[in-house]
Structure formats: C-alpha cells, structure tokens
mmCIF file of C-alpha atoms in Angstrom:
data_model
loop_
_atom_site.group_PDB
_atom_site.id
_atom_site.type_symbol
_atom_site.label_atom_id
_atom_site.label_comp_id
_atom_site.label_asym_id
_atom_site.label_seq_id
_atom_site.Cartn_x
_atom_site.Cartn_y
_atom_site.Cartn_z
ATOM 1 C CA MET A 20 17.728 75.417 -6.167
ATOM 2 C CA VAL A 21 14.089 74.647 -7.203
ATOM 3 C CA LYS A 22 11.106 75.617 -4.831
ATOM 4 C CA ALA A 23 9.450 72.357 -3.191
ATOM 5 C CA VAL A 24 5.812 72.235 -3.878
ATOM 6 C CA LEU A 25 4.021 68.976 -2.089
ATOM 7 C CA GLY A 26 1.663 67.424 -3.592
ATOM 8 C CA ILE A 27 -1.177 65.188 -1.801
ATOM 9 C CA ILE A 28 -3.337 62.605 -3.559
ATOM 10 C CA GLY A 29 -6.097 61.483 -1.115
ATOM 11 C CA GLY A 30 -7.359 57.783 -1.268
ATOM 12 C CA SER A 31 -10.164 56.219 -0.093
ATOM 13 C CA GLY A 32 -12.091 58.444 2.652
ATOM 14 C CA ILE A 33 -9.720 61.213 2.180
ATOM 15 C CA TYR A 34 -11.489 63.739 0.016
ATOM 16 C CA ASP A 35 -10.668 67.150 1.726
ATOM 17 C CA LEU A 36 -7.685 68.405 3.824
ATOM 18 C CA PRO A 37 -8.347 70.887 6.657
ATOM 19 C CA GLY A 38 -5.999 73.126 7.779
ATOM 20 C CA LEU A 39 -4.876 74.762 4.424
ATOM 21 C CA GLU A 40 -4.605 78.636 4.247
ATOM 22 C CA ASP A 41 -4.878 80.711 1.656
ATOM 23 C CA VAL A 42 -7.142 77.841 -0.412
ATOM 24 C CA ARG A 43 -8.137 78.462 -3.890
ATOM 25 C CA GLU A 44 -9.806 75.817 -6.155
ATOM 26 C CA ARG A 45 -7.997 75.323 -9.498
ATOM 27 C CA HIS A 46 -9.503 73.486 -12.465
ATOM 28 C CA VAL A 47 -6.716 72.483 -14.562
ATOM 29 C CA ALA A 48 -7.251 71.844 -17.977
ATOM 30 C CA THR A 49 -4.600 69.133 -19.701
ATOM 31 C CA PRO A 50 -4.047 67.494 -22.904
ATOM 32 C CA TRP A 51 -4.789 64.106 -21.279
ATOM 33 C CA GLY A 52 -8.398 65.103 -20.384
ATOM 34 C CA GLU A 53 -9.858 65.877 -17.260
ATOM 35 C CA PRO A 54 -8.464 65.382 -13.702
ATOM 36 C CA SER A 55 -10.333 63.416 -11.011
ATOM 37 C CA ASP A 56 -11.513 66.976 -9.624
ATOM 38 C CA ALA A 57 -10.296 70.161 -8.854
ATOM 39 C CA LEU A 58 -7.225 71.241 -7.208
ATOM 40 C CA ARG A 59 -7.252 72.622 -4.029
ATOM 41 C CA ILE A 60 -3.866 74.598 -3.604
ATOM 42 C CA GLY A 61 -2.840 76.418 -0.254
ATOM 43 C CA ARG A 62 -0.520 76.383 2.168
ATOM 44 C CA VAL A 63 0.665 75.332 5.532
ATOM 45 C CA GLY A 64 2.833 77.600 7.189
ATOM 46 C CA ALA A 65 5.649 78.345 4.318
ATOM 47 C CA THR A 66 4.870 75.077 2.643
ATOM 48 C CA GLU A 67 3.101 75.266 -0.765
ATOM 49 C CA VAL A 68 0.450 72.351 -0.994
ATOM 50 C CA ALA A 69 -1.667 70.917 -4.064
ATOM 51 C CA PHE A 70 -4.303 68.532 -3.147
ATOM 52 C CA LEU A 71 -6.229 66.167 -5.297
ATOM 53 C CA PRO A 72 -9.021 63.708 -4.575
ATOM 54 C CA ARG A 73 -7.926 60.497 -6.629
ATOM 55 C CA HIS A 74 -11.728 59.263 -6.988
ATOM 56 C CA GLY A 75 -13.266 62.636 -6.803
ATOM 57 C CA ARG A 76 -15.223 64.167 -4.114
ATOM 58 C CA GLY A 77 -17.911 61.980 -2.946
ATOM 59 C CA HIS A 78 -15.918 58.937 -4.264
ATOM 60 C CA ARG A 79 -17.132 58.864 -7.958
ATOM 61 C CA ILE A 80 -14.630 57.269 -10.038
ATOM 62 C CA PRO A 81 -13.546 53.593 -9.461
ATOM 63 C CA PRO A 82 -9.588 52.504 -9.852
ATOM 64 C CA SER A 83 -9.842 51.426 -13.285
ATOM 65 C CA GLU A 84 -11.506 54.672 -14.810
ATOM 66 C CA ILE A 85 -9.350 57.125 -12.971
ATOM 67 C CA ASN A 86 -7.582 59.438 -15.546
ATOM 68 C CA TYR A 87 -4.047 58.939 -13.702
ATOM 69 C CA ARG A 88 -2.331 60.837 -16.868
ATOM 70 C CA ALA A 89 -4.523 63.803 -16.218
ATOM 71 C CA ASN A 90 -3.968 63.784 -12.443
ATOM 72 C CA VAL A 91 -0.277 63.673 -12.533
ATOM 73 C CA ASP A 92 -0.062 66.198 -15.426
ATOM 74 C CA ALA A 93 -2.256 68.678 -13.466
ATOM 75 C CA LEU A 94 -0.198 68.502 -10.633
ATOM 76 C CA LYS A 95 3.102 68.871 -12.877
ATOM 77 C CA ARG A 96 1.270 72.036 -13.939
ATOM 78 C CA VAL A 97 0.920 73.748 -10.871
ATOM 79 C CA GLY A 98 4.574 73.329 -9.873
ATOM 80 C CA VAL A 99 4.288 69.959 -7.741
ATOM 81 C CA THR A 100 7.679 68.664 -7.158
ATOM 82 C CA ASP A 101 7.161 65.958 -4.486
ATOM 83 C CA LEU A 102 3.980 63.889 -4.373
ATOM 84 C CA VAL A 103 2.613 61.708 -1.494
ATOM 85 C CA SER A 104 0.057 59.157 -2.369
ATOM 86 C CA PHE A 105 -2.541 58.226 0.455
ATOM 87 C CA SER A 106 -4.351 54.510 -0.494
ATOM 88 C CA ALA A 107 -6.130 52.140 1.527
ATOM 89 C CA CYS A 108 -4.703 48.700 1.307
ATOM 90 C CA GLY A 109 -5.347 44.932 2.488
ATOM 91 C CA SER A 110 -2.708 43.369 4.351
ATOM 92 C CA TYR A 111 -0.523 40.176 3.704
ATOM 93 C CA ARG A 112 1.196 40.033 7.057
ATOM 94 C CA ASP A 113 -0.148 39.602 10.670
ATOM 95 C CA GLU A 114 1.996 42.503 12.039
ATOM 96 C CA LEU A 115 0.624 44.702 9.685
ATOM 97 C CA SER A 116 -2.770 44.994 11.454
ATOM 98 C CA PRO A 117 -5.708 47.399 10.404
ATOM 99 C CA GLY A 118 -4.792 50.837 11.003
ATOM 100 C CA THR A 119 -1.183 50.465 10.299
ATOM 101 C CA PHE A 120 0.451 52.903 7.918
ATOM 102 C CA VAL A 121 2.640 51.290 5.209
ATOM 103 C CA LEU A 122 5.474 53.313 3.544
ATOM 104 C CA VAL A 123 6.039 50.924 0.887
ATOM 105 C CA ASP A 124 9.015 51.297 -1.509
ATOM 106 C CA ASP A 125 8.301 48.987 -4.050
ATOM 107 C CA PHE A 126 5.336 47.465 -6.247
ATOM 108 C CA VAL A 127 4.181 44.828 -8.441
ATOM 109 C CA ASP A 128 1.922 45.931 -10.922
ATOM 110 C CA ARG A 129 -1.011 43.360 -11.863
ATOM 111 C CA THR A 130 -3.243 46.216 -13.726
ATOM 112 C CA VAL A 131 -3.978 45.688 -17.065
ATOM 113 C CA ARG A 132 -6.697 48.183 -18.406
ATOM 114 C CA ARG A 133 -4.828 51.595 -17.589
ATOM 115 C CA GLU A 134 -2.641 54.063 -19.557
ATOM 116 C CA SER A 135 0.755 53.849 -17.769
ATOM 117 C CA SER A 136 2.805 56.293 -20.027
ATOM 118 C CA PHE A 137 2.843 59.636 -21.323
ATOM 119 C CA PHE A 138 5.004 58.600 -24.060
ATOM 120 C CA GLY A 139 4.212 56.417 -27.257
ATOM 121 C CA THR A 140 4.455 56.248 -31.060
ATOM 122 C CA GLY A 141 6.307 59.576 -32.102
ATOM 123 C CA CYS A 142 8.187 60.110 -29.056
ATOM 124 C CA VAL A 143 9.615 56.866 -27.416
ATOM 125 C CA ALA A 144 11.109 57.151 -23.739
ATOM 126 C CA HIS A 145 12.185 54.546 -21.165
ATOM 127 C CA VAL A 146 12.819 55.859 -17.658
ATOM 128 C CA SER A 147 14.445 54.116 -15.112
ATOM 129 C CA PHE A 148 12.169 52.743 -12.387
ATOM 130 C CA ALA A 149 13.906 50.042 -10.288
ATOM 131 C CA ARG A 150 13.308 52.347 -7.223
ATOM 132 C CA PRO A 151 9.999 53.933 -7.611
ATOM 133 C CA VAL A 152 9.706 55.526 -4.321
ATOM 134 C CA GLY A 153 12.040 58.694 -3.209
ATOM 135 C CA PRO A 154 14.087 57.521 -0.325
ATOM 136 C CA ALA A 155 14.338 61.115 1.007
ATOM 137 C CA LEU A 156 10.898 61.755 0.593
ATOM 138 C CA GLN A 157 9.901 58.678 2.227
ATOM 139 C CA ALA A 158 12.229 59.664 5.412
ATOM 140 C CA LEU A 159 10.191 62.888 5.739
ATOM 141 C CA VAL A 160 6.878 61.017 5.763
ATOM 142 C CA ALA A 161 8.618 58.278 8.378
ATOM 143 C CA HIS A 162 9.835 61.263 10.505
ATOM 144 C CA ALA A 163 6.107 62.957 10.247
ATOM 145 C CA ALA A 164 4.548 59.580 11.210
ATOM 146 C CA GLU A 165 7.051 58.960 14.126
ATOM 147 C CA ALA A 166 6.425 62.600 15.493
ATOM 148 C CA GLU A 167 2.603 62.137 15.588
ATOM 149 C CA GLY A 168 2.835 58.535 17.128
ATOM 150 C CA ILE A 169 1.134 57.041 14.081
ATOM 151 C CA ALA A 170 1.821 53.459 14.036
ATOM 152 C CA PHE A 171 3.646 52.942 10.604
ATOM 153 C CA HIS A 172 5.844 50.169 9.010
ATOM 154 C CA ARG A 173 8.729 51.571 6.684
ATOM 155 C CA GLY A 174 9.553 49.161 3.670
ATOM 156 C CA GLY A 175 7.659 46.582 1.708
ATOM 157 C CA THR A 176 6.186 45.929 -1.528
ATOM 158 C CA ALA A 177 2.739 46.461 -2.719
ATOM 159 C CA VAL A 178 0.569 44.540 -5.442
ATOM 160 C CA CYS A 179 -1.471 46.889 -7.536
ATOM 161 C CA MET A 180 -4.485 44.855 -8.808
ATOM 162 C CA GLU A 181 -6.961 45.947 -11.430
ATOM 163 C CA GLY A 182 -10.133 45.791 -9.179
ATOM 164 C CA PRO A 183 -12.768 46.924 -8.655
ATOM 165 C CA GLN A 184 -13.396 43.233 -7.070
ATOM 166 C CA PHE A 185 -11.337 42.473 -4.154
ATOM 167 C CA SER A 186 -8.962 39.265 -4.503
ATOM 168 C CA THR A 187 -10.145 35.631 -4.871
ATOM 169 C CA LEU A 188 -8.842 33.287 -2.058
ATOM 170 C CA ALA A 189 -6.406 31.960 -4.629
ATOM 171 C CA GLU A 190 -5.039 35.313 -5.568
ATOM 172 C CA SER A 191 -4.749 36.330 -2.103
ATOM 173 C CA LEU A 192 -2.752 33.162 -1.038
ATOM 174 C CA THR A 193 -0.440 33.095 -3.739
ATOM 175 C CA TYR A 194 0.376 36.880 -3.397
ATOM 176 C CA GLN A 195 0.968 36.282 0.583
ATOM 177 C CA ARG A 196 3.223 33.123 -0.269
ATOM 178 C CA LEU A 197 5.258 35.293 -2.558
ATOM 179 C CA GLY A 198 6.165 37.356 0.230
ATOM 180 C CA TYR A 199 4.282 40.498 -0.747
ATOM 181 C CA ASP A 200 3.237 43.035 1.993
ATOM 182 C CA VAL A 201 0.355 44.933 1.040
ATOM 183 C CA VAL A 202 -2.403 44.725 -1.894
ATOM 184 C CA HIS A 203 -4.444 47.825 -3.211
ATOM 185 C CA MET A 204 -5.686 49.321 -6.646
ATOM 186 C CA THR A 205 -4.368 52.783 -7.479
ATOM 187 C CA SER A 206 -0.402 53.007 -7.091
ATOM 188 C CA MET A 207 -0.222 51.939 -10.736
ATOM 189 C CA PRO A 208 0.326 53.623 -13.050
ATOM 190 C CA GLU A 209 0.294 56.658 -10.910
ATOM 191 C CA ALA A 210 4.346 55.992 -9.631
ATOM 192 C CA LYS A 211 5.164 55.436 -13.145
ATOM 193 C CA LEU A 212 3.458 58.491 -14.207
ATOM 194 C CA ALA A 213 5.034 60.510 -11.646
ATOM 195 C CA ARG A 214 8.446 59.290 -12.533
ATOM 196 C CA GLU A 215 7.913 60.251 -16.246
ATOM 197 C CA ALA A 216 6.972 63.407 -15.027
ATOM 198 C CA GLU A 217 9.965 63.862 -12.719
ATOM 199 C CA ILE A 218 7.970 64.030 -9.346
ATOM 200 C CA THR A 219 9.403 62.442 -6.587
ATOM 201 C CA TYR A 220 6.969 59.791 -5.218
ATOM 202 C CA ALA A 221 5.965 58.303 -2.153
ATOM 203 C CA VAL A 222 3.177 56.262 -0.915
ATOM 204 C CA VAL A 223 1.293 55.888 2.297
ATOM 205 C CA ALA A 224 -0.853 52.552 2.166
ATOM 206 C CA MET A 225 -3.248 52.634 4.995
ATOM 207 C CA VAL A 226 -4.243 48.919 6.222
ATOM 208 C CA THR A 227 -7.847 48.412 6.287
ATOM 209 C CA ASP A 228 -8.153 44.472 6.230
ATOM 210 C CA TYR A 229 -6.306 41.254 5.711
ATOM 211 C CA ASP A 230 -7.702 40.744 2.213
ATOM 212 C CA ALA A 231 -8.623 36.995 1.739
ATOM 213 C CA TRP A 232 -5.740 34.975 2.779
ATOM 214 C CA HIS A 233 -6.354 35.154 6.540
ATOM 215 C CA GLU A 234 -8.006 31.934 8.330
ATOM 216 C CA VAL A 235 -9.355 33.975 11.277
ATOM 217 C CA HIS A 236 -10.623 37.160 9.573
ATOM 218 C CA GLY A 237 -12.186 35.861 6.531
ATOM 219 C CA PRO A 238 -12.941 37.681 2.995
ATOM 220 C CA VAL A 239 -13.187 41.483 2.812
ATOM 221 C CA ASP A 240 -16.293 43.592 2.764
ATOM 222 C CA VAL A 241 -16.943 47.112 2.195
ATOM 223 C CA ALA A 242 -18.892 47.337 5.624
ATOM 224 C CA GLY A 243 -16.201 45.989 7.422
ATOM 225 C CA LEU A 244 -13.916 48.595 5.994
ATOM 226 C CA LEU A 245 -15.546 51.959 6.754
ATOM 227 C CA SER A 246 -14.985 52.273 10.705
ATOM 228 C CA VAL A 247 -11.236 51.680 9.733
ATOM 229 C CA MET A 248 -11.072 53.718 6.984
ATOM 230 C CA ALA A 249 -12.425 56.739 9.138
ATOM 231 C CA GLY A 250 -9.797 56.050 11.957
ATOM 232 C CA ASN A 251 -7.143 55.938 8.763
ATOM 233 C CA ALA A 252 -8.435 59.272 7.325
ATOM 234 C CA ALA A 253 -8.236 60.784 10.615
ATOM 235 C CA ARG A 254 -4.606 59.525 11.078
ATOM 236 C CA ALA A 255 -3.862 60.332 7.511
ATOM 237 C CA ARG A 256 -4.700 64.291 7.949
ATOM 238 C CA GLN A 257 -2.886 64.310 11.291
ATOM 239 C CA LEU A 258 0.399 62.812 9.497
ATOM 240 C CA PHE A 259 -0.208 65.493 6.548
ATOM 241 C CA ALA A 260 -0.343 68.587 8.926
ATOM 242 C CA ARG A 261 3.244 67.455 10.444
ATOM 243 C CA LEU A 262 4.539 66.717 7.104
ATOM 244 C CA ALA A 263 3.455 70.150 5.601
ATOM 245 C CA ARG A 264 4.705 72.146 8.211
ATOM 246 C CA ASP A 265 8.171 70.504 8.443
ATOM 247 C CA PHE A 266 8.691 70.284 4.901
ATOM 248 C CA PRO A 267 11.584 71.754 3.262
ATOM 249 C CA ALA A 268 11.400 74.928 1.443
ATOM 250 C CA GLU A 269 13.859 73.878 -1.342
ATOM 251 C CA ARG A 270 13.651 70.499 -3.439
ATOM 252 C CA VAL A 271 15.558 67.944 -2.226
ATOM 253 C CA PRO A 272 17.571 66.072 -5.159
ATOM 254 C CA CYS A 273 16.277 62.608 -5.063
ATOM 255 C CA PRO A 274 19.042 59.536 -4.583
ATOM 256 C CA ALA A 275 16.807 57.551 -6.863
ATOM 257 C CA GLY A 276 16.718 59.871 -9.804
ATOM 258 C CA SER A 277 13.118 60.945 -9.760
ATOM 259 C CA ASP A 278 14.145 64.418 -10.544
ATOM 260 C CA ARG A 279 16.154 63.683 -13.062
ATOM 261 C CA ALA A 280 14.482 60.861 -14.782
ATOM 262 C CA LEU A 281 13.976 62.053 -18.377
ATOM 263 C CA ASP A 282 17.843 62.552 -18.693
ATOM 264 C CA GLY A 283 18.744 60.300 -21.665
ATOM 265 C CA ALA A 284 15.497 58.716 -21.488
ATOM 266 C CA ILE A 285 14.282 59.930 -24.639
ATOM 267 C CA LEU A 286 15.174 57.678 -27.601
ATOM 268 C CA THR A 287 13.224 59.425 -30.604
ATOM 269 C CA SER A 288 15.496 61.958 -32.668
ATOM 270 C CA PRO A 289 14.188 65.448 -32.732
ATOM 271 C CA GLU A 290 13.469 65.427 -36.454
ATOM 272 C CA ALA A 291 11.288 62.000 -36.204
ATOM 273 C CA ARG A 292 9.188 63.248 -32.885
ATOM 274 C CA ASP A 293 5.294 63.578 -33.540
ATOM 275 C CA PRO A 294 4.684 67.369 -32.963
ATOM 276 C CA ALA A 295 1.032 66.555 -31.565
ATOM 277 C CA LEU A 296 2.525 64.287 -28.751
ATOM 278 C CA VAL A 297 5.583 66.382 -28.195
ATOM 279 C CA ALA A 298 2.926 69.387 -27.709
ATOM 280 C CA LYS A 299 1.016 67.284 -24.927
ATOM 281 C CA LEU A 300 4.331 66.634 -23.261
ATOM 282 C CA ASP A 301 4.936 70.195 -22.493
ATOM 283 C CA ALA A 302 4.472 70.145 -18.592
ATOM 284 C CA VAL A 303 5.789 66.375 -18.442
ATOM 285 C CA ALA A 304 8.763 66.581 -20.470
ATOM 286 C CA GLY A 305 9.200 70.149 -21.528
ATOM 287 C CA ARG A 306 12.621 70.370 -19.572
ATOM 288 C CA VAL A 307 14.181 68.035 -21.879
ATOM 289 C CA LEU A 308 12.091 68.156 -24.776
ATOM 290 C CA ALA A 309 13.558 72.006 -25.458
ATOM 291 C CA LYS A 310 16.879 70.731 -25.613
ATOM 292 C CA ARG A 311 18.511 69.947 -29.183
#
C-alpha cells in the first residue's frame, strides 16, 4: 500500500495553515519553473501535510499568471497523493449563499491563457477526465465539514473563467441559466494537471458572493468580498484540521481512476519520445515512462 500524503492548496484569504507540527519550509525546484511559494510541510497527528498558497503569500500572483504546472509538480515531488484545493467562488443559486462551502464534482473550463498539460510534442498523452474529482476524497471532506458543523453542499459544477475581471452581466446570466452552480478562476488547469500527475483531487469552493446575475445583490466588488472571505478562511482552517486529523494513513484507491490515470494514456512509442520532455516528466509520469 502507498502512504497517504495530504496536499492543501490555499486560495484567496488562505496563505498559511496554523496547527501544523514539525513544520519545515521547502523550496522545490521543478522543470516547469518556480511554484507560487515555498511548500510548508508538516503533520497533523500521524498525517503528513504539504501546504502551498496558490497566489503566494501576500496574494502576489493573479489567476492567469499562476504556474500551475510547477505547483502540481512540486506537490508530486514531495509525495502528495491526495490534493484538496480551496477556492473563493461566486454562486449561481439562491440557496448557495455567501459562507457556504460547495464540494463541486465537475467543471466547465473557460480559460484561454494557461498551460493545461504536462505532455506535448514528443510525448503525447490523453487521460480520462470525465470524473475530475475523486469521490472517496470528496467524501472525506464532506465528513469533516459535517463533523465541524460547517454549512456545505455536496456536488455541483464550477465554471472556471480566465479573469482577472469578474463576469459581465451577460456572462453571469448565461452561466446561471445553463444550470451551473458556481464560478471561480483557479480550478483549471489545476484539476487537469493533478489528474495527469495521478494525484486525487477535490475542491472546496467557498462562496463569497452571487456574481452579477442576482437582481437583489448586484455586481461583485472586492470591498464586499473581504469580510466574507475572512469568515470563509477561518472555517477552511477548521475544516482542514478535522480532515487532516481523520485522514487515512494509506492511500485509498480512487473510484475515478486518478491514482492510475496514466495507465495506457501515453500514445507516443518509446523510441519516438523526446528525451528532454521525458526528463521533465520524471515526477509526474515516471511510474509509467519507466515501463517498456
């Protein structure tokens, strides 16, 4: 069996995780460039945890300029098997009010500027992504939220927009009428890259507002988000503490296949592979690239 290592990516308002023991900072070099920040690695009880603030400490990096490949590669290099991503979001449903945590299980990718794969010319791969969220990992997150009395909704579709501007009214109305649940700016390509790296992935989308579609609440502005974000961040830390405390010691096989996503996914024959790209894939795909 494989030892479980819990990765946490902190979104807006979450730049540190109090409660970690035996903490050490690690600057991880990756072939894809620099991650958003140094990893903070520690433990909660027997659970090993690696934490990365997505936007960097002090919120230095906007969504479109995050080096998602470096972030996921760095987490893979320190042994992360399961990754829970916290993200601020806008709501398209009245009942998903600010302060609610939405455990989304599907995505619509509307980003246009981001590198969305580790693979490319010289090593082509196509992983299954029909079920982007690991059901067993999501169930652990849901259990932790319920145990802590945190208001949450399980399931839903998140639209990931490019940003950094918030939605136009037309965009917001369109997505709301299409039946999507929340909108944010960071799950893509993060979820795709986690799947390619065979890391099981789950998202906690923390509602801060109703985007632009809601006639009563009006358009979004940063000033209106800050107080909600502070409360969400406090609950996120509470959720993390419970999740880490109860996390299994061994990696649970993923019903969505994330832990074996690269089995049969690489199409390029060994003799045709680009050695330079293969070298960059050592952490992400070394398990399968070593096979002949």
